[in-house]
C-alpha positions as YAML, in Angstrom:
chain: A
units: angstrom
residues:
- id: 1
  name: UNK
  ca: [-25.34, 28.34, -3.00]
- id: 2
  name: UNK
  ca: [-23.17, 28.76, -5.71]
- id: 3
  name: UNK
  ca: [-25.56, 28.86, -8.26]
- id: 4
  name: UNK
  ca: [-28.10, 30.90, -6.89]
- id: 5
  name: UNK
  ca: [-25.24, 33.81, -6.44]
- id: 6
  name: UNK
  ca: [-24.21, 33.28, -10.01]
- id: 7
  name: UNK
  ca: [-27.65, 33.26, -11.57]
- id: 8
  name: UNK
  ca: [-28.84, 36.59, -9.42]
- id: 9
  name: UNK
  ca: [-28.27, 39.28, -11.49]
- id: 10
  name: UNK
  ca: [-30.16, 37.19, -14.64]
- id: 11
  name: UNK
  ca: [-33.04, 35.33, -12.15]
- id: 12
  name: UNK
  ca: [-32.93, 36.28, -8.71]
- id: 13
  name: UNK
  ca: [-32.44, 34.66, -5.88]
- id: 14
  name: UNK
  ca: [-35.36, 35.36, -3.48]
- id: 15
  name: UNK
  ca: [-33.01, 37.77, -2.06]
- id: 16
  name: UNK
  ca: [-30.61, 35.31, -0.74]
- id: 17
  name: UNK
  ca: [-27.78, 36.24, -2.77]
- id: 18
  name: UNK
  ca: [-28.24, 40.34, -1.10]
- id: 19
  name: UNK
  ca: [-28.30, 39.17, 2.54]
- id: 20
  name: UNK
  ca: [-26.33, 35.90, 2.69]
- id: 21
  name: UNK
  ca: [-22.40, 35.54, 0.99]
- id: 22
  name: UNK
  ca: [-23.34, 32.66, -1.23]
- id: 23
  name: UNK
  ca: [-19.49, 32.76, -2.53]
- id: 24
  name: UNK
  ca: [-19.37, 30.66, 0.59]
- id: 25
  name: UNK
  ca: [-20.51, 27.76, -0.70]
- id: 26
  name: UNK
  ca: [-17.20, 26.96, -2.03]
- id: 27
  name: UNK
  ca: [-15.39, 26.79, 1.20]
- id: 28
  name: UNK
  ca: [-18.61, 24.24, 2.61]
- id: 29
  name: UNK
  ca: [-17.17, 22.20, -0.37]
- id: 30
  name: UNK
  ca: [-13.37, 22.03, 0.79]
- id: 31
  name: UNK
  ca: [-14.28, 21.42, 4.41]
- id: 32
  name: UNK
  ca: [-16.97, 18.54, 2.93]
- id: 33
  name: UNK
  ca: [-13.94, 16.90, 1.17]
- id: 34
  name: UNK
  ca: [-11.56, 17.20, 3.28]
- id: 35
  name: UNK
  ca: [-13.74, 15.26, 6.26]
- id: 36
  name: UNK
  ca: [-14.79, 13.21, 3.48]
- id: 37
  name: UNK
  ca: [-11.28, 12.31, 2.32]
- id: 38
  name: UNK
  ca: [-10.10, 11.54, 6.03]
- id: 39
  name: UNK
  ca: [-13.16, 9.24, 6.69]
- id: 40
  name: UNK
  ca: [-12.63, 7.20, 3.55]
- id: 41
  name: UNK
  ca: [-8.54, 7.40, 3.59]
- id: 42
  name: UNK
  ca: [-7.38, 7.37, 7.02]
- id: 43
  name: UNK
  ca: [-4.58, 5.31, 6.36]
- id: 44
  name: UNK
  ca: [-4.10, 6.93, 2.82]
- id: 45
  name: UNK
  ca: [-0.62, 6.17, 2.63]
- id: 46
  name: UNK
  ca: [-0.98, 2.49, 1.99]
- id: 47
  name: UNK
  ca: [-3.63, 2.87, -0.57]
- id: 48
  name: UNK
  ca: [-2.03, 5.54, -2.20]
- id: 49
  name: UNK
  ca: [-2.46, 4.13, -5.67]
- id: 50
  name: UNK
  ca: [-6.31, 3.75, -5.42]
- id: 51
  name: UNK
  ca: [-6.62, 6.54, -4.01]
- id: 52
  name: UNK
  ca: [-5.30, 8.54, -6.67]
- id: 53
  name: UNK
  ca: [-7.21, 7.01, -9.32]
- id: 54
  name: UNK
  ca: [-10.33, 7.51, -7.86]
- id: 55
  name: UNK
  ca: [-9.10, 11.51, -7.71]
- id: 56
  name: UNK
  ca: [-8.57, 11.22, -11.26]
- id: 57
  name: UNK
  ca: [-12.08, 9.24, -11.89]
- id: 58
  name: UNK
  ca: [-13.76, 11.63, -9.58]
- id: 59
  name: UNK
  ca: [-12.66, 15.14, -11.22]
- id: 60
  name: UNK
  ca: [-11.29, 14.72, -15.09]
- id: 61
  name: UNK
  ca: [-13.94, 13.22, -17.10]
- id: 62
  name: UNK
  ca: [-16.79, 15.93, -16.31]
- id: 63
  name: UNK
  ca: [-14.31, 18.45, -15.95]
- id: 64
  name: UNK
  ca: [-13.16, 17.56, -19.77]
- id: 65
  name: UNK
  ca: [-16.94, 17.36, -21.09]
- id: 66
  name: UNK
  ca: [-17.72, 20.83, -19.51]
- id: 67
  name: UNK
  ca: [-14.64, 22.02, -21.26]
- id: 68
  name: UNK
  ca: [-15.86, 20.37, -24.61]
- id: 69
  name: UNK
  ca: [-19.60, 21.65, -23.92]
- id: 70
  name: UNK
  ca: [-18.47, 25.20, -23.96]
- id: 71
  name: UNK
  ca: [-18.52, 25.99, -27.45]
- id: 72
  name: UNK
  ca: [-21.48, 23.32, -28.43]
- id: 73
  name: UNK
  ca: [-23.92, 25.13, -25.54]
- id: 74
  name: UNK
  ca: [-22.64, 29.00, -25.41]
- id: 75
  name: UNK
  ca: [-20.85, 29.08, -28.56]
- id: 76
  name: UNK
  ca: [-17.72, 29.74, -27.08]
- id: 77
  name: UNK
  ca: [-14.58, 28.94, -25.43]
- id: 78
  name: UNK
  ca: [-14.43, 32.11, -22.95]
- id: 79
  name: UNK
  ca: [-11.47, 33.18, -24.43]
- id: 80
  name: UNK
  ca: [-12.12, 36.72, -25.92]
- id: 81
  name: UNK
  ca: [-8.74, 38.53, -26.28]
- id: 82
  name: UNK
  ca: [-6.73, 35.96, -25.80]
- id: 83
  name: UNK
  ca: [-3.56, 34.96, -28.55]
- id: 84
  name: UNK
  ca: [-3.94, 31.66, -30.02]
- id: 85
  name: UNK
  ca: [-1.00, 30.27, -28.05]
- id: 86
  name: UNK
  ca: [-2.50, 32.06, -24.88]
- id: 87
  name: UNK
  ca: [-4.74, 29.90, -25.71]
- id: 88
  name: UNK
  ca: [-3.22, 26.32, -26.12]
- id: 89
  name: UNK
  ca: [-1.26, 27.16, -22.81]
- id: 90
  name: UNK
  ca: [-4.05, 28.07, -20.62]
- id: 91
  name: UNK
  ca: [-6.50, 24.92, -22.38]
- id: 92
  name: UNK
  ca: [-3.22, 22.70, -21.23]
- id: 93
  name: UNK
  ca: [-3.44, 24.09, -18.08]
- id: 94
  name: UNK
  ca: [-7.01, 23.69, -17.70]
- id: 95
  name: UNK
  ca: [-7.07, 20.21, -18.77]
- id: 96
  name: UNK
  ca: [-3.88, 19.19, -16.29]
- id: 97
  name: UNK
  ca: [-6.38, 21.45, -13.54]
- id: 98
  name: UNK
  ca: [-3.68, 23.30, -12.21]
- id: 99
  name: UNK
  ca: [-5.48, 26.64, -13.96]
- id: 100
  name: UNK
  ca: [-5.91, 28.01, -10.20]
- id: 101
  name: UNK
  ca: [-1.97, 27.47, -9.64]
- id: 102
  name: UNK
  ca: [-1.12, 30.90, -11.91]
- id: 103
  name: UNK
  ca: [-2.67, 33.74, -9.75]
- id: 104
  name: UNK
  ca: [-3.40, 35.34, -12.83]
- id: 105
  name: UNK
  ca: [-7.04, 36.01, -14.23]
- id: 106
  name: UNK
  ca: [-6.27, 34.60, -17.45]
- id: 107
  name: UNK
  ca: [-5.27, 31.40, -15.82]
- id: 108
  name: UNK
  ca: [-8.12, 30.39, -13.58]
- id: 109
  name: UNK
  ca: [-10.89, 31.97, -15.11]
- id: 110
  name: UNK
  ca: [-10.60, 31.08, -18.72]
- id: 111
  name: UNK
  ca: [-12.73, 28.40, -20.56]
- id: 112
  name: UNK
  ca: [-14.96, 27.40, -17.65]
- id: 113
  name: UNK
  ca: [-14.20, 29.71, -15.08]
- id: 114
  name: UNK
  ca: [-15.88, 27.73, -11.94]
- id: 115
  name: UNK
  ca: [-13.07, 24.75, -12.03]
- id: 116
  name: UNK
  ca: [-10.88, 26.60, -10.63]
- id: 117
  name: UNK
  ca: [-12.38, 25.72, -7.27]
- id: 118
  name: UNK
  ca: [-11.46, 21.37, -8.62]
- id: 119
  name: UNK
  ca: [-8.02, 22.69, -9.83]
- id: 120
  name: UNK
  ca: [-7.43, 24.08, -6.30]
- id: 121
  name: UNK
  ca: [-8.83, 20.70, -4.96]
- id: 122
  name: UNK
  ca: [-6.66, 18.56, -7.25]
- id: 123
  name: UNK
  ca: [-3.65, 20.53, -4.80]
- id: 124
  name: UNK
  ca: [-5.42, 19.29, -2.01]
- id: 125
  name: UNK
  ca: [-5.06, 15.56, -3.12]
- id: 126
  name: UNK
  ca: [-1.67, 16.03, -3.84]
- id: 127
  name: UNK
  ca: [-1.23, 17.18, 0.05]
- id: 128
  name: UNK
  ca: [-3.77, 15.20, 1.62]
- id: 129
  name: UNK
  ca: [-1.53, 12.07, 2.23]
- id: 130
  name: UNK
  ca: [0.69, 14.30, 3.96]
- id: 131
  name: UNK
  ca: [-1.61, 15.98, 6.26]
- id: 132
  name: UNK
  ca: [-3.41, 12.85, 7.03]
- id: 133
  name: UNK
  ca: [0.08, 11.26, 8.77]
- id: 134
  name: UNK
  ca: [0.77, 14.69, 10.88]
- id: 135
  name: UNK
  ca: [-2.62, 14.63, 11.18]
- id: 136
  name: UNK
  ca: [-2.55, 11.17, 13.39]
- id: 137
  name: UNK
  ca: [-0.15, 12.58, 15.38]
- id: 138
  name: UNK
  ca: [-1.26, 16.02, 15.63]
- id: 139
  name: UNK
  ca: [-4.70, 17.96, 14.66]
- id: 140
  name: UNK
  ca: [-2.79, 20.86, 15.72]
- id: 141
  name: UNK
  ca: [0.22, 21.15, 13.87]
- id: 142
  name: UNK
  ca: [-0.98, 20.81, 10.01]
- id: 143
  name: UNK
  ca: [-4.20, 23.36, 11.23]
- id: 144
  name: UNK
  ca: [-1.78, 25.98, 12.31]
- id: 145
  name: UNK
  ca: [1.00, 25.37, 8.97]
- id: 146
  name: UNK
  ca: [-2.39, 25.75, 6.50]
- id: 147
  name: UNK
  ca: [-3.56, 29.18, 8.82]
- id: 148
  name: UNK
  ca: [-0.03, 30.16, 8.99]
- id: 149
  name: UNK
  ca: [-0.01, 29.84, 5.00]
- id: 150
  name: UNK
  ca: [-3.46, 31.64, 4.54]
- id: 151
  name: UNK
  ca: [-2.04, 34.09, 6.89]
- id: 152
  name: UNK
  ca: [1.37, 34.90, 5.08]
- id: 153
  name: UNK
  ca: [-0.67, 35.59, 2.17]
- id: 154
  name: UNK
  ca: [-3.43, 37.79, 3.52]
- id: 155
  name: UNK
  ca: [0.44, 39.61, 4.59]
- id: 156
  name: UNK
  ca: [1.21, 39.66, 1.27]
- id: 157
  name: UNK
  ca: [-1.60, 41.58, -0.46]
- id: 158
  name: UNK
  ca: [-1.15, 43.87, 2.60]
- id: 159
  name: UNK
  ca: [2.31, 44.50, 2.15]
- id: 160
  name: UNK
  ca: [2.22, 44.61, -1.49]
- id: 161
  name: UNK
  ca: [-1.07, 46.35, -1.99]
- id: 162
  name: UNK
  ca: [-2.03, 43.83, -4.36]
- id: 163
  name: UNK
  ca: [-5.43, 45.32, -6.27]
- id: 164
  name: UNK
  ca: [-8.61, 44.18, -4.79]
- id: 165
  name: UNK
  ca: [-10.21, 44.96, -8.28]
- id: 166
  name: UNK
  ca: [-11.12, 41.59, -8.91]
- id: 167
  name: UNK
  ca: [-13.37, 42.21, -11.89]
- id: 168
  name: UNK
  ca: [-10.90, 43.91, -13.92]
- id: 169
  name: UNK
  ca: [-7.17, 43.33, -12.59]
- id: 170
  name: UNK
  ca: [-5.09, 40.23, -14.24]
- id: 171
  name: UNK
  ca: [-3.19, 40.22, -10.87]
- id: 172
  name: UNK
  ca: [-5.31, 40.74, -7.64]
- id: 173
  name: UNK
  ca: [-6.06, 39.20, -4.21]
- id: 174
  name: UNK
  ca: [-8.48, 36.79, -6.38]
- id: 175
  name: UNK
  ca: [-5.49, 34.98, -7.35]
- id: 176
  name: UNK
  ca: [-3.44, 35.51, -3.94]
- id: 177
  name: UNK
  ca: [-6.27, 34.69, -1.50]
- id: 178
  name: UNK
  ca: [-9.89, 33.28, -3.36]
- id: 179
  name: UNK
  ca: [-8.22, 30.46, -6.26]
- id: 180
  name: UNK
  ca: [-4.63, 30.13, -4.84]
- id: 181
  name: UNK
  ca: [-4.84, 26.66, -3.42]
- id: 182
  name: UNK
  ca: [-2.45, 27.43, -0.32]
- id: 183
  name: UNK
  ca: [-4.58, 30.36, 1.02]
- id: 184
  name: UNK
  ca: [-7.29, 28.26, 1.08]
- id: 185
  name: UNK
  ca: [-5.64, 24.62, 2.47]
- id: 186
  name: UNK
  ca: [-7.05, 25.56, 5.80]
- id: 187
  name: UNK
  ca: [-10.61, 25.10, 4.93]
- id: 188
  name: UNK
  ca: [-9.62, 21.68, 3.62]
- id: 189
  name: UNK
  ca: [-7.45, 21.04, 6.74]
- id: 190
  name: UNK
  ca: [-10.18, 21.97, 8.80]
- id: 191
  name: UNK
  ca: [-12.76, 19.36, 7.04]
- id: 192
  name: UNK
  ca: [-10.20, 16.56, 8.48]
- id: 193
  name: UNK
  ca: [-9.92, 18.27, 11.70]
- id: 194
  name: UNK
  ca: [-13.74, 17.78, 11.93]
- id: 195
  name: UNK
  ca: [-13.44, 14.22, 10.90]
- id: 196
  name: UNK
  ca: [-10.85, 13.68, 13.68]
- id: 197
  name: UNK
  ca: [-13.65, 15.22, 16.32]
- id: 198
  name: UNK
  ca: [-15.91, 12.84, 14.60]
- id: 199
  name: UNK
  ca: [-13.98, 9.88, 15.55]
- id: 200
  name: UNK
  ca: [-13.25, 10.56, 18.85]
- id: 201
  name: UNK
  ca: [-16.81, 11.91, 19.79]
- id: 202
  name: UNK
  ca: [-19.02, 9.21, 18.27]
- id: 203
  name: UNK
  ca: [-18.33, 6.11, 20.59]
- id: 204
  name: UNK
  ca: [-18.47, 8.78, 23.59]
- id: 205
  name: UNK
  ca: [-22.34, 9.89, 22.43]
- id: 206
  name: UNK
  ca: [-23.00, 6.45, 21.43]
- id: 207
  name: UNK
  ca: [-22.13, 5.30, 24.71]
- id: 208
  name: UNK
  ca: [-24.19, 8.07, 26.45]
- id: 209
  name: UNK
  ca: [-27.73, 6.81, 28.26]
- id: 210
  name: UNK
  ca: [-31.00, 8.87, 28.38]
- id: 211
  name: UNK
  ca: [-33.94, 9.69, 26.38]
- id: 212
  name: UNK
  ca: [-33.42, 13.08, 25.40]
- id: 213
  name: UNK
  ca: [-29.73, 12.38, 24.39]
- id: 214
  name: UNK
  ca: [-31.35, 9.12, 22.31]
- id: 215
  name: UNK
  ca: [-33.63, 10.92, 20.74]
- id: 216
  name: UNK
  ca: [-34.44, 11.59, 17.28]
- id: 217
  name: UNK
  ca: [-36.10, 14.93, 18.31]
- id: 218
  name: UNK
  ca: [-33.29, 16.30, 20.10]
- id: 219
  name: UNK
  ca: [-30.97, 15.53, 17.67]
- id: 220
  name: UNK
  ca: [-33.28, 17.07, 14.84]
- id: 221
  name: UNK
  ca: [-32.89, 19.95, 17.07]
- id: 222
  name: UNK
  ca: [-29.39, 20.29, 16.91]
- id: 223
  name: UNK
  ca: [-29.30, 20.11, 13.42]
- id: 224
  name: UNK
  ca: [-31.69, 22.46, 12.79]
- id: 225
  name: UNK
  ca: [-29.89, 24.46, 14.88]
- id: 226
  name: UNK
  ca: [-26.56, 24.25, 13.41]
- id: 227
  name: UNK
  ca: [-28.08, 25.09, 9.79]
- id: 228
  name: UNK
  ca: [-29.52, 28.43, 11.73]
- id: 229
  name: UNK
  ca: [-26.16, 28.68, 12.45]
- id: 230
  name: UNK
  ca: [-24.68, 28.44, 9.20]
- id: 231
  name: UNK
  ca: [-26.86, 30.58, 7.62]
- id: 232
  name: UNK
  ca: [-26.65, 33.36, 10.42]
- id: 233
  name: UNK
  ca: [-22.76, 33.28, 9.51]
- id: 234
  name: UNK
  ca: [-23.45, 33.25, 5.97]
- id: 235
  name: UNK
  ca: [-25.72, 36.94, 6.68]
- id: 236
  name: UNK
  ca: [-23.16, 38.12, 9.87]
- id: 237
  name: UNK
  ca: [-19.13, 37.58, 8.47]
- id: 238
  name: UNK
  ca: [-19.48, 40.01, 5.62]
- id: 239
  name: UNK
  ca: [-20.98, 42.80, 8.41]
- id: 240
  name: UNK
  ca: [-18.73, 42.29, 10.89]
- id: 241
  name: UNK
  ca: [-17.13, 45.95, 12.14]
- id: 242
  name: UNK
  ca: [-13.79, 44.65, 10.78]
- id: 243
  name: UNK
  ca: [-12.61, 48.26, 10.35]
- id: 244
  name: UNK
  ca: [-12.83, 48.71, 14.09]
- id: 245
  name: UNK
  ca: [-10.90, 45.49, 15.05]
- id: 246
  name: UNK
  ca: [-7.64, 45.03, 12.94]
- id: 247
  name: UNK
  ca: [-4.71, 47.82, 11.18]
- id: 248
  name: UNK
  ca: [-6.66, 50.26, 8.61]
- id: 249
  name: UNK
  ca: [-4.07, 48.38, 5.99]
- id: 250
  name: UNK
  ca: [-5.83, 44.83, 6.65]
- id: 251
  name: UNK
  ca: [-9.34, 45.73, 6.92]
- id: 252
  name: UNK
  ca: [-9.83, 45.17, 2.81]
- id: 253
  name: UNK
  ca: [-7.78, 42.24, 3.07]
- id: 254
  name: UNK
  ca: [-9.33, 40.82, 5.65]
- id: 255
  name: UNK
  ca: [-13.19, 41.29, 4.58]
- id: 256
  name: UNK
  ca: [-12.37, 39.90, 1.52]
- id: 257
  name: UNK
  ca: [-11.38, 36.47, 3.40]
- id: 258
  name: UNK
  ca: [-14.49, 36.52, 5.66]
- id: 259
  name: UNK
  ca: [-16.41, 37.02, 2.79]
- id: 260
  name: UNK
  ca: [-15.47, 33.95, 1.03]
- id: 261
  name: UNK
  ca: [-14.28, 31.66, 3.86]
- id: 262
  name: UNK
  ca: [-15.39, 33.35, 7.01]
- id: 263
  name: UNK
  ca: [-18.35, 30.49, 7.91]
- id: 264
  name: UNK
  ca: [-15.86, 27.35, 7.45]
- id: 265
  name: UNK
  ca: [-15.47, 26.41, 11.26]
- id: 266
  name: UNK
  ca: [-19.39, 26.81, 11.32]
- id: 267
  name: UNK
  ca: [-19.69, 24.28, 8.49]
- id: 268
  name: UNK
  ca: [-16.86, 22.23, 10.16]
- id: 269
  name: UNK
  ca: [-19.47, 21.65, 13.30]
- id: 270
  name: UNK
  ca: [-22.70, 21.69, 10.99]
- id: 271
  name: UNK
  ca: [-20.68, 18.45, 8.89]
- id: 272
  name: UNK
  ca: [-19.82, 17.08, 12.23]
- id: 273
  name: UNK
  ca: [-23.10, 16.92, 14.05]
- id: 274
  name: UNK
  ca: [-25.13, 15.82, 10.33]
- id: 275
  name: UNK
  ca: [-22.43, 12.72, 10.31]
- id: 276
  name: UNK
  ca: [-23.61, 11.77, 13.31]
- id: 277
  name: UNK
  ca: [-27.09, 11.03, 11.40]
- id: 278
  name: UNK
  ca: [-29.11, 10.58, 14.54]
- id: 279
  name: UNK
  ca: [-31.71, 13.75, 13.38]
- id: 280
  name: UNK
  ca: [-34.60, 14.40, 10.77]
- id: 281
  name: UNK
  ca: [-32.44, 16.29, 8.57]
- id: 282
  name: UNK
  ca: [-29.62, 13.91, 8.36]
- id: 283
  name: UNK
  ca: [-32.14, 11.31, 7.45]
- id: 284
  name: UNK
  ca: [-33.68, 13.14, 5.25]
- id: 285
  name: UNK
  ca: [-30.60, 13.40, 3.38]
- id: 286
  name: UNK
  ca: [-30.62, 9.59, 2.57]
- id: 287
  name: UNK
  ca: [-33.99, 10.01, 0.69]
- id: 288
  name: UNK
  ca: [-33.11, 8.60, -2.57]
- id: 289
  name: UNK
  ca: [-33.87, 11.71, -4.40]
- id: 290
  name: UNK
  ca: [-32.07, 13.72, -2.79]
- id: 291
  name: UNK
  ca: [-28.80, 11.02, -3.12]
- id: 292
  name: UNK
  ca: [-29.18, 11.66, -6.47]
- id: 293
  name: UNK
  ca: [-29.37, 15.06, -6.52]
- id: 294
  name: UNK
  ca: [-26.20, 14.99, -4.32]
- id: 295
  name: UNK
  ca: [-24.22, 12.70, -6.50]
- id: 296
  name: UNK
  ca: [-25.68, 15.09, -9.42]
- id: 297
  name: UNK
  ca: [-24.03, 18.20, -8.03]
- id: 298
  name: UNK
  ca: [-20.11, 18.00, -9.37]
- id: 299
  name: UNK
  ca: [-21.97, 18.25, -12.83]
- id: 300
  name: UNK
  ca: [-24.34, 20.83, -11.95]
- id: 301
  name: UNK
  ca: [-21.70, 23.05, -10.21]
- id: 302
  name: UNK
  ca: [-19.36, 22.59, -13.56]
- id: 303
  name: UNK
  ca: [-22.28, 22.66, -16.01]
- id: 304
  name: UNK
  ca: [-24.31, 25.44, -14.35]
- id: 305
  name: UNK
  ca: [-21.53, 28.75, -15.55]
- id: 306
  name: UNK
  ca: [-22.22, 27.41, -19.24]
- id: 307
  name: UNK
  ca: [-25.94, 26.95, -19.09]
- id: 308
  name: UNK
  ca: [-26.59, 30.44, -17.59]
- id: 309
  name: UNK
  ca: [-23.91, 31.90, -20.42]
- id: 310
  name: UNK
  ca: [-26.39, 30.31, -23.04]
- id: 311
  name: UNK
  ca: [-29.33, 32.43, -20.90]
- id: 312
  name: UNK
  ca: [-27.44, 35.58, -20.76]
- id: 313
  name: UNK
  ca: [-26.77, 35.40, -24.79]
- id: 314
  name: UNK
  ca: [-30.86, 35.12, -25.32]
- id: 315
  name: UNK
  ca: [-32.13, 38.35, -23.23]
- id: 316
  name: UNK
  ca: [-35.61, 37.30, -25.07]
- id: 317
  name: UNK
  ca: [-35.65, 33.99, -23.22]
- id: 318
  name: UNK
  ca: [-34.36, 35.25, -19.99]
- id: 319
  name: UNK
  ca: [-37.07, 38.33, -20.19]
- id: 320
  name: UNK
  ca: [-40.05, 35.94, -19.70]
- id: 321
  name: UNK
  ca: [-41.73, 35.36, -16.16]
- id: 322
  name: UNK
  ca: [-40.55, 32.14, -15.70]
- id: 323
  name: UNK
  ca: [-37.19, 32.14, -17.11]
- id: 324
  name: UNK
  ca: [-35.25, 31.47, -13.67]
- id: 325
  name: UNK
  ca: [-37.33, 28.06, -12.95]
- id: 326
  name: UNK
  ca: [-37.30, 26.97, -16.78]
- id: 327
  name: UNK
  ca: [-33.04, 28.03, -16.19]
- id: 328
  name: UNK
  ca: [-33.36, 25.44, -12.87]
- id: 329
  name: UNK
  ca: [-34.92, 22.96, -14.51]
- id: 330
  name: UNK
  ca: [-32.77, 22.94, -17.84]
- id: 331
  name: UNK
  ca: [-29.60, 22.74, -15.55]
- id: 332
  name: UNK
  ca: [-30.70, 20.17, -13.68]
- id: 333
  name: UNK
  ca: [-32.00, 17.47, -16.17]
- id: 334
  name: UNK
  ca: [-28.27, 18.65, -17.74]
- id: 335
  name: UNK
  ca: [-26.49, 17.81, -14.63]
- id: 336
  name: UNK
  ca: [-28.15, 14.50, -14.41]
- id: 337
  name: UNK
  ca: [-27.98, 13.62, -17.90]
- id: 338
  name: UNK
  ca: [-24.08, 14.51, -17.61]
- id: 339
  name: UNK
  ca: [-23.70, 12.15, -14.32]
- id: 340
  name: UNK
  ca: [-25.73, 9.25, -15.70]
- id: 341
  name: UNK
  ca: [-24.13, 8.81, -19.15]
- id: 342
  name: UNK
  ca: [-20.62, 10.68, -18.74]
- id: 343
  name: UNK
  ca: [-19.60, 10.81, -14.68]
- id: 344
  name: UNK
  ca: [-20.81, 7.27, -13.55]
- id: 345
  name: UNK
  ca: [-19.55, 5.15, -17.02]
- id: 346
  name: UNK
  ca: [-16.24, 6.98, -16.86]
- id: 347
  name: UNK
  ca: [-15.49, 6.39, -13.10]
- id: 348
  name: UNK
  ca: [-16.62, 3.22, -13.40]
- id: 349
  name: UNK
  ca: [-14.10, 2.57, -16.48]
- id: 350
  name: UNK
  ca: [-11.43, 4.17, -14.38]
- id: 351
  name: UNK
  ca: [-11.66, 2.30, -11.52]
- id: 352
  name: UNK
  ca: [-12.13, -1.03, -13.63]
- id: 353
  name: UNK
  ca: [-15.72, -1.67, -12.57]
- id: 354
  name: UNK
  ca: [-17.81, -2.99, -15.64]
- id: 355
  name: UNK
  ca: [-21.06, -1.92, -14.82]
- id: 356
  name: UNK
  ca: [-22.64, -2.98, -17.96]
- id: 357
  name: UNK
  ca: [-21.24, -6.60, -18.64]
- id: 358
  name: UNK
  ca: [-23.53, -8.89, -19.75]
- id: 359
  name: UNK
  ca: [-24.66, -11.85, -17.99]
- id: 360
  name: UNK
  ca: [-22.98, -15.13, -19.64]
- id: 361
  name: UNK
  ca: [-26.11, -16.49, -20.48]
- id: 362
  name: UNK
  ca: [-27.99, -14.25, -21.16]
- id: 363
  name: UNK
  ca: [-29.77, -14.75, -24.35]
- id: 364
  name: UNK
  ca: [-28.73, -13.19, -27.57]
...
């Protein structure tokens, strides 16, 4: 999603990015990892170690390489205007990912812009251990203390008429409500909400007898039904008559948060009934190619900003007929290059796996 919407204006989108908030994709990606993170770490606190080096093996090294890309693809480091020690501080920033920490422009947009969405997730790590404990206890009480947070900040740009000219403004409610990682903790608190429904629903459908319940059909039905629903809240929260239902002071505040985040208990049921993997979409999902294509999509999501700024600086290129697919397919054999040969050895080094040891007798 997040590609099409950022490739539109060069390549189109077969009008998905005019009817449908693709923005959105980035909240389906903190509800994914936080159900993710509470299905793999639900006692987190006693593998805290390992669990924090596989953070640091999942994000850093392609984060770092599409940082060091920028200027050997595009030519640049997306700094234009920007004082040489502007510069050192915000690369420092960028490299610790805590860019989207500084609600300023400057901060979470420089160098590779789209990473502020993994320096927002790095917060999440940090609180995940946390969350998963009151989580045990309580789904309720860390859902409402991440919506109370989002809440006393949507407050904030009401009270303080914060600008809503995110193009332009250093300060606006991009950095308050869209990057800032504690506006948008209830997405990711809402992923392990679904994982907690998860657990306590799938022994209960397991357990149920019946054809229609047991069936593959049926369940394909579901799915297919939830992704109708996804994508009908992808079209429907940036039209809803928000004017007509909250204070004239909220209404831009409030749009702007549907926009970007409005479909996330949608995707929290969509995740929930796809884990269940009882349809012909879940299963479809396991299709080797498409695994791949999965595991290729941290790279393509941090490669995909620089690939389309080497596009936009050739007008020629991205003037002929089929510049958008030969754009697709560039990206893509990028992404997997960059998850074969820098992602996988990398983790793998991190996490002390040696992938590539030879046999002992092997022969020379």
């Amino acid at each position: 999603m997040i590609v099409l919407g950022h490739s539109h204006a060069a390549f189109g989108s077969f009008g998905l990015a005019l009817n449908l908030s693709l923005a959105q994709g980035v909240s389906f990606f903190f509800v994914l990892s936080g159900f993710i993170l509470a299905y793999n770490y639900p006692n987190v606190e006693e593998r805290l170690v390992s669990f924090y080096r596989a953070r640091v093996a999942r994000l850093w090294p392609t984060h770092i390489a599409a940082i060091l890309a920028l200027p050997l693809i595009a030519g640049t480091w997306n700094s234009a205007g920007m004082s040489a020690m502007d510069i050192v501080y915000v690369l420092l920033g960028n490299a610790l990912l805590v860019q989207a920490w500084v609600p300023f422009r400057e901060s979470f947009l420089t160098f590779n812009g789209v990473a502020w969405s993994i320096s927002t997730e790095a917060f999440f790590y940090l609180a995940f251990p946390f969350a998963m404990i009151s989580l045990r206890r309580s789904w309720i009480f860390p859902l409402v203390v991440a919506a109370g947070l989002t809440a006393f900040f949507m407050w904030l740009a009401v009270r303080y008429h914060i600008s809503s000219d995110v193009g332009r403004a250093s300060f606006s409610v991009m950095g308050v409500l869209y990057t800032n990682p504690l506006a948008r903790l209830t997405e990711f608190v809402l992923g392990m909400v679904a994982w907690r429904c998860f657990e306590a629903s799938r022994a209960r459908i397991d357990g149920i007898r019946g054809f229609l319940w047991r069936s593959p059909g049926f369940w394909t039905v579901v799915e297919v039904a939830t992704v109708a629903a996804c994508i009908y809240s992808l079209h429907k929260t940036p039209r809803l008559p928000v004017a007509s239902l909250v204070p004239p002071g909220w209404v831009e505040v409030v749009q702007y948060v549907l926009i970007n985040s409005g479909s996330a208990p949608i995707f929290a049921l969509a995740i929930v009934v796809f884990a269940y993997g009882k349809g012909a979409m879940s299963a479809a999902l396991r299709w080797s190619p498409i695994v791949f294509l999965g595991e290729s999509s941290f790279a393509l999501y941090l490669f995909h900003a620089t690939t389309l700024l080497w596009f936009e600086q050739r007008p020629a290129i991205v003037a002929l007929p089929y510049s958008g697919a030969l754009y697709w397919i560039s990206t893509l054999i990028l992404a997997g290059l960059v998850h074969v040969l820098i992602e996988k050895p990398c983790r793998d080094l991190i996490l002390g796996r040696r992938p590539w040891r030879l046999a002992r007798n092997a022969p020379a």
